[in-house]
PDB file of C-alpha atoms and ligand atoms in Angstrom:
ATOM      1  CA  UNK A   1     -11.895   8.696  14.106  1.00  0.00           C
ATOM      2  CA  UNK A   2     -11.935   4.955  14.285  1.00  0.00           C
ATOM      3  CA  UNK A   3      -9.676   2.000  13.722  1.00  0.00           C
ATOM      4  CA  UNK A   4     -11.264  -0.151  11.032  1.00  0.00           C
ATOM      5  CA  UNK A   5     -11.048  -3.917  10.708  1.00  0.00           C
ATOM      6  CA  UNK A   6      -8.339  -5.041   8.310  1.00  0.00           C
ATOM      7  CA  UNK A   7      -9.432  -7.737   5.863  1.00  0.00           C
ATOM      8  CA  UNK A   8      -6.980 -10.569   5.434  1.00  0.00           C
ATOM      9  CA  UNK A   9      -6.103 -13.603   3.328  1.00  0.00           C
ATOM     10  CA  UNK A  10      -9.042 -14.849   1.263  1.00  0.00           C
ATOM     11  CA  UNK A  11     -11.562 -12.093   2.071  1.00  0.00           C
ATOM     12  CA  UNK A  12     -13.447 -11.650  -1.251  1.00  0.00           C
ATOM     13  CA  UNK A  13     -13.177  -7.841  -1.174  1.00  0.00           C
ATOM     14  CA  UNK A  14      -9.409  -8.148  -1.524  1.00  0.00           C
ATOM     15  CA  UNK A  15      -9.807  -9.873  -4.894  1.00  0.00           C
ATOM     16  CA  UNK A  16     -12.340  -7.465  -6.386  1.00  0.00           C
ATOM     17  CA  UNK A  17     -11.523  -4.630  -8.740  1.00  0.00           C
ATOM     18  CA  UNK A  18     -12.392  -1.545  -6.712  1.00  0.00           C
ATOM     19  CA  UNK A  19     -14.651   1.098  -8.269  1.00  0.00           C
ATOM     20  CA  UNK A  20     -13.602   4.669  -8.971  1.00  0.00           C
ATOM     21  CA  UNK A  21     -14.764   7.374  -6.604  1.00  0.00           C
ATOM     22  CA  UNK A  22     -17.312   9.420  -8.568  1.00  0.00           C
ATOM     23  CA  UNK A  23     -17.915  12.206  -6.112  1.00  0.00           C
ATOM     24  CA  UNK A  24     -15.719  13.808  -3.473  1.00  0.00           C
ATOM     25  CA  UNK A  25     -18.283  14.343  -0.731  1.00  0.00           C
ATOM     26  CA  UNK A  26     -18.324  15.089   2.994  1.00  0.00           C
ATOM     27  CA  UNK A  27     -18.106  11.412   3.937  1.00  0.00           C
ATOM     28  CA  UNK A  28     -14.782  10.914   2.222  1.00  0.00           C
ATOM     29  CA  UNK A  29     -12.457  12.849   4.539  1.00  0.00           C
ATOM     30  CA  UNK A  30     -13.539  11.091   7.762  1.00  0.00           C
ATOM     31  CA  UNK A  31     -13.133   7.728   6.013  1.00  0.00           C
ATOM     32  CA  UNK A  32      -9.636   8.669   4.850  1.00  0.00           C
ATOM     33  CA  UNK A  33      -8.717   9.743   8.391  1.00  0.00           C
ATOM     34  CA  UNK A  34      -9.952   6.353   9.617  1.00  0.00           C
ATOM     35  CA  UNK A  35      -7.755   4.678   7.002  1.00  0.00           C
ATOM     36  CA  UNK A  36      -4.709   6.581   8.286  1.00  0.00           C
ATOM     37  CA  UNK A  37      -5.566   5.720  11.885  1.00  0.00           C
ATOM     38  CA  UNK A  38      -6.020   2.049  11.002  1.00  0.00           C
ATOM     39  CA  UNK A  39      -2.697   2.009   9.169  1.00  0.00           C
ATOM     40  CA  UNK A  40      -0.835   3.647  12.058  1.00  0.00           C
ATOM     41  CA  UNK A  41      -2.442   1.284  14.583  1.00  0.00           C
ATOM     42  CA  UNK A  42      -1.187  -1.666  12.523  1.00  0.00           C
ATOM     43  CA  UNK A  43       2.252  -0.047  12.142  1.00  0.00           C
ATOM     44  CA  UNK A  44       1.925   0.019   8.377  1.00  0.00           C
ATOM     45  CA  UNK A  45       3.142   2.543   5.830  1.00  0.00           C
ATOM     46  CA  UNK A  46       0.440   2.045   3.219  1.00  0.00           C
ATOM     47  CA  UNK A  47      -3.194   0.951   3.082  1.00  0.00           C
ATOM     48  CA  UNK A  48      -5.804   0.570   0.361  1.00  0.00           C
ATOM     49  CA  UNK A  49      -9.560   0.933   0.953  1.00  0.00           C
ATOM     50  CA  UNK A  50     -10.364  -2.701   0.016  1.00  0.00           C
ATOM     51  CA  UNK A  51      -8.160  -3.743   2.949  1.00  0.00           C
ATOM     52  CA  UNK A  52     -10.756  -2.226   5.270  1.00  0.00           C
ATOM     53  CA  UNK A  53     -13.631  -3.745   3.314  1.00  0.00           C
ATOM     54  CA  UNK A  54     -14.442  -0.756   1.102  1.00  0.00           C
ATOM     55  CA  UNK A  55     -14.126  -1.547  -2.595  1.00  0.00           C
ATOM     56  CA  UNK A  56     -13.247   1.979  -3.732  1.00  0.00           C
ATOM     57  CA  UNK A  57     -10.130   3.368  -5.377  1.00  0.00           C
ATOM     58  CA  UNK A  58      -8.554   5.121  -2.377  1.00  0.00           C
ATOM     59  CA  UNK A  59      -5.081   4.616  -0.901  1.00  0.00           C
ATOM     60  CA  UNK A  60      -3.144   6.207   1.957  1.00  0.00           C
ATOM     61  CA  UNK A  61       0.639   6.206   2.373  1.00  0.00           C
ATOM     62  CA  UNK A  62       2.931   7.562   5.068  1.00  0.00           C
ATOM     63  CA  UNK A  63       6.666   6.957   4.759  1.00  0.00           C
ATOM     64  CA  UNK A  64       7.492  10.446   6.007  1.00  0.00           C
ATOM     65  CA  UNK A  65       9.389   9.169   9.032  1.00  0.00           C
ATOM     66  CA  UNK A  66      12.114   7.655   6.867  1.00  0.00           C
ATOM     67  CA  UNK A  67      11.597   9.672   3.697  1.00  0.00           C
ATOM     68  CA  UNK A  68      10.607  13.247   4.589  1.00  0.00           C
ATOM     69  CA  UNK A  69      10.775  14.157   0.900  1.00  0.00           C
ATOM     70  CA  UNK A  70       7.459  12.317   0.563  1.00  0.00           C
ATOM     71  CA  UNK A  71       4.867  13.813   2.931  1.00  0.00           C
ATOM     72  CA  UNK A  72       1.982  11.555   3.873  1.00  0.00           C
ATOM     73  CA  UNK A  73      -0.645  11.384   1.174  1.00  0.00           C
ATOM     74  CA  UNK A  74      -4.137  10.103   0.437  1.00  0.00           C
ATOM     75  CA  UNK A  75      -4.875   9.470  -3.230  1.00  0.00           C
ATOM     76  CA  UNK A  76      -8.250   8.956  -4.847  1.00  0.00           C
ATOM     77  CA  UNK A  77      -8.496   7.124  -8.175  1.00  0.00           C
ATOM     78  CA  UNK A  78      -4.699   6.865  -8.475  1.00  0.00           C
ATOM     79  CA  UNK A  79      -3.266   5.806 -11.826  1.00  0.00           C
ATOM     80  CA  UNK A  80       0.307   4.948 -12.726  1.00  0.00           C
ATOM     81  CA  UNK A  81       0.981   6.656 -16.044  1.00  0.00           C
ATOM     82  CA  UNK A  82       4.658   5.801 -16.491  1.00  0.00           C
ATOM     83  CA  UNK A  83       7.051   3.205 -15.130  1.00  0.00           C
ATOM     84  CA  UNK A  84      10.842   3.179 -15.455  1.00  0.00           C
ATOM     85  CA  UNK A  85      13.369   0.496 -14.615  1.00  0.00           C
ATOM     86  CA  UNK A  86      13.098  -2.416 -12.243  1.00  0.00           C
ATOM     87  CA  UNK A  87      14.052  -3.055  -8.645  1.00  0.00           C
ATOM     88  CA  UNK A  88      13.853  -6.077  -6.366  1.00  0.00           C
ATOM     89  CA  UNK A  89      12.716  -5.406  -2.819  1.00  0.00           C
ATOM     90  CA  UNK A  90      11.193  -7.094   0.206  1.00  0.00           C
ATOM     91  CA  UNK A  91       7.492  -6.624   0.885  1.00  0.00           C
ATOM     92  CA  UNK A  92       4.900  -7.617   3.401  1.00  0.00           C
ATOM     93  CA  UNK A  93       1.222  -6.772   3.637  1.00  0.00           C
ATOM     94  CA  UNK A  94      -1.180  -6.073   6.489  1.00  0.00           C
ATOM     95  CA  UNK A  95      -3.654  -8.368   4.714  1.00  0.00           C
ATOM     96  CA  UNK A  96      -1.168 -11.265   4.655  1.00  0.00           C
ATOM     97  CA  UNK A  97       0.063 -11.433   8.249  1.00  0.00           C
ATOM     98  CA  UNK A  98       3.412 -13.122   8.716  1.00  0.00           C
ATOM     99  CA  UNK A  99       4.239 -13.381   5.004  1.00  0.00           C
ATOM    100  CA  UNK A 100       7.080 -11.616   3.235  1.00  0.00           C
ATOM    101  CA  UNK A 101       8.631 -11.932  -0.189  1.00  0.00           C
ATOM    102  CA  UNK A 102      10.963 -10.373  -2.731  1.00  0.00           C
ATOM    103  CA  UNK A 103       9.032  -8.495  -5.411  1.00  0.00           C
ATOM    104  CA  UNK A 104      10.147  -6.920  -8.690  1.00  0.00           C
ATOM    105  CA  UNK A 105       8.698  -3.452  -9.147  1.00  0.00           C
ATOM    106  CA  UNK A 106       9.337  -0.472 -11.365  1.00  0.00           C
ATOM    107  CA  UNK A 107      12.066   1.695  -9.820  1.00  0.00           C
ATOM    108  CA  UNK A 108      10.341   4.945 -10.773  1.00  0.00           C
ATOM    109  CA  UNK A 109       6.699   5.704 -11.394  1.00  0.00           C
ATOM    110  CA  UNK A 110       4.666   8.689 -12.448  1.00  0.00           C
ATOM    111  CA  UNK A 111       1.299   8.783 -10.687  1.00  0.00           C
ATOM    112  CA  UNK A 112      -1.763  10.924 -11.046  1.00  0.00           C
ATOM    113  CA  UNK A 113      -4.909  11.074  -8.975  1.00  0.00           C
ATOM    114  CA  UNK A 114      -7.062  13.288  -6.816  1.00  0.00           C
ATOM    115  CA  UNK A 115      -6.370  14.653  -3.358  1.00  0.00           C
ATOM    116  CA  UNK A 116      -9.148  14.554  -0.733  1.00  0.00           C
ATOM    117  CA  UNK A 117      -9.941  18.217  -1.490  1.00  0.00           C
ATOM    118  CA  UNK A 118     -10.712  17.238  -5.079  1.00  0.00           C
ATOM    119  CA  UNK A 119      -7.671  18.831  -6.689  1.00  0.00           C
ATOM    120  CA  UNK A 120      -5.657  16.892  -9.245  1.00  0.00           C
ATOM    121  CA  UNK A 121      -2.106  15.860  -8.478  1.00  0.00           C
ATOM    122  CA  UNK A 122       0.632  14.341 -10.597  1.00  0.00           C
ATOM    123  CA  UNK A 123       4.080  13.429  -9.320  1.00  0.00           C
ATOM    124  CA  UNK A 124       7.100  11.186  -9.781  1.00  0.00           C
ATOM    125  CA  UNK A 125       8.176   8.731  -7.109  1.00  0.00           C
ATOM    126  CA  UNK A 126      11.203   6.503  -6.689  1.00  0.00           C
ATOM    127  CA  UNK A 127      12.595   3.881  -4.344  1.00  0.00           C
ATOM    128  CA  UNK A 128      10.327   3.022  -1.399  1.00  0.00           C
ATOM    129  CA  UNK A 129       7.600   5.504  -2.418  1.00  0.00           C
ATOM    130  CA  UNK A 130       7.416   3.975  -5.905  1.00  0.00           C
ATOM    131  CA  UNK A 131       7.187   0.508  -4.366  1.00  0.00           C
ATOM    132  CA  UNK A 132       4.423   1.427  -1.908  1.00  0.00           C
ATOM    133  CA  UNK A 133       2.402   3.173  -4.609  1.00  0.00           C
ATOM    134  CA  UNK A 134       2.581   0.110  -6.859  1.00  0.00           C
ATOM    135  CA  UNK A 135       1.707  -2.225  -3.988  1.00  0.00           C
ATOM    136  CA  UNK A 136      -1.319  -0.169  -2.877  1.00  0.00           C
ATOM    137  CA  UNK A 137      -2.638   0.450  -6.389  1.00  0.00           C
ATOM    138  CA  UNK A 138      -2.366  -3.308  -7.001  1.00  0.00           C
ATOM    139  CA  UNK A 139      -4.773  -3.771  -4.061  1.00  0.00           C
ATOM    140  CA  UNK A 140      -7.332  -1.688  -5.996  1.00  0.00           C
ATOM    141  CA  UNK A 141      -7.127  -4.300  -8.751  1.00  0.00           C
ATOM    142  CA  UNK A 142      -7.361  -7.322  -6.471  1.00  0.00           C
ATOM    143  CA  UNK A 143      -3.663  -8.119  -6.680  1.00  0.00           C
ATOM    144  CA  UNK A 144      -1.475  -9.269  -3.771  1.00  0.00           C
ATOM    145  CA  UNK A 145       2.299  -8.923  -3.831  1.00  0.00           C
ATOM    146  CA  UNK A 146       2.434 -12.698  -3.568  1.00  0.00           C
ATOM    147  CA  UNK A 147       0.875 -12.888  -7.059  1.00  0.00           C
ATOM    148  CA  UNK A 148       3.952 -11.185  -8.501  1.00  0.00           C
ATOM    149  CA  UNK A 149       6.753 -13.387  -7.189  1.00  0.00           C
ATOM    150  CA  UNK A 150       8.939 -14.791  -9.933  1.00  0.00           C
ATOM    151  CA  UNK A 151      10.266 -18.348  -9.605  1.00  0.00           C
ATOM    152  CA  UNK A 152      13.859 -17.186  -9.926  1.00  0.00           C
ATOM    153  CA  UNK A 153      13.459 -14.806  -6.991  1.00  0.00           C
ATOM    154  CA  UNK A 154      13.607 -15.732  -3.377  1.00  0.00           C
ATOM    155  CA  UNK A 155      10.837 -18.032  -2.265  1.00  0.00           C
ATOM    156  CA  UNK A 156       8.007 -16.605  -0.241  1.00  0.00           C
ATOM    157  CA  UNK A 157       9.123 -16.124   3.311  1.00  0.00           C
ATOM    158  CA  UNK A 158       6.646 -17.494   5.796  1.00  0.00           C
ATOM    159  CA  UNK A 159       7.572 -16.039   9.128  1.00  0.00           C
ATOM    160  CA  UNK A 160       6.344 -16.549  12.608  1.00  0.00           C
ATOM    161  CA  UNK A 161       4.450 -13.478  13.815  1.00  0.00           C
ATOM    162  CA  UNK A 162       7.182 -12.687  16.345  1.00  0.00           C
ATOM    163  CA  UNK A 163       9.911 -12.938  13.711  1.00  0.00           C
ATOM    164  CA  UNK A 164       7.897 -10.792  11.347  1.00  0.00           C
ATOM    165  CA  UNK A 165       7.482  -8.044  13.858  1.00  0.00           C
ATOM    166  CA  UNK A 166      11.208  -8.039  14.480  1.00  0.00           C
ATOM    167  CA  UNK A 167      11.929  -7.767  10.770  1.00  0.00           C
ATOM    168  CA  UNK A 168       9.734  -4.764  10.260  1.00  0.00           C
ATOM    169  CA  UNK A 169      11.325  -2.750  13.019  1.00  0.00           C
ATOM    170  CA  UNK A 170      14.717  -3.413  11.507  1.00  0.00           C
ATOM    171  CA  UNK A 171      13.869  -2.876   7.870  1.00  0.00           C
ATOM    172  CA  UNK A 172      12.382   0.403   6.772  1.00  0.00           C
ATOM    173  CA  UNK A 173      11.861  -1.047   3.329  1.00  0.00           C
ATOM    174  CA  UNK A 174       9.229  -3.383   4.675  1.00  0.00           C
ATOM    175  CA  UNK A 175       5.835  -2.510   3.343  1.00  0.00           C
ATOM    176  CA  UNK A 176       2.956  -1.944   5.729  1.00  0.00           C
ATOM    177  CA  UNK A 177       4.630  -3.785   8.546  1.00  0.00           C
ATOM    178  CA  UNK A 178       3.224  -6.954   9.953  1.00  0.00           C
ATOM    179  CA  UNK A 179       2.161  -7.422  13.483  1.00  0.00           C
TER     180      UNK A 179
HETATM  181 NI1  LIG B   1      -0.760  -4.743   1.093  1.00  0.00          NI
END
């Protein structure tokens, strides 16, 4: 396994629409394990393949520590098929170090996609899991959370790296974590 380099800020790959995975082959599982390792190394809770420079529709999420009802998951070609309600919550992003903001997201989502073994999965998610899913799937479409901030919401919070790190340890609702 390997820790991959996380792309940040204006890296072009972060603004591309990622392509669907056409074939679940032997190379996929090691790459997904590298994505998990990279995410853990950066103290994040979600990561999308474009964030490590691979423009494919793959995401990994692990919020199990705080929400054991959602075991860690890797999703291939994930699609949100239903959204319900709205919720305002704080987010950060490993690709936008030191930046946080308040983002409106659907409170509940229904998601379908493929697991690394090729089997189909469909499930409902709420609260933090719904938020992380929406954030990571946005990355597959070249969208940053900062694109979604509404003027009436809190202004973008530009934090010093030290302050940011402190925030993430104190707030389990922080996405990804920022170092
Ligand atoms: Ni992100």
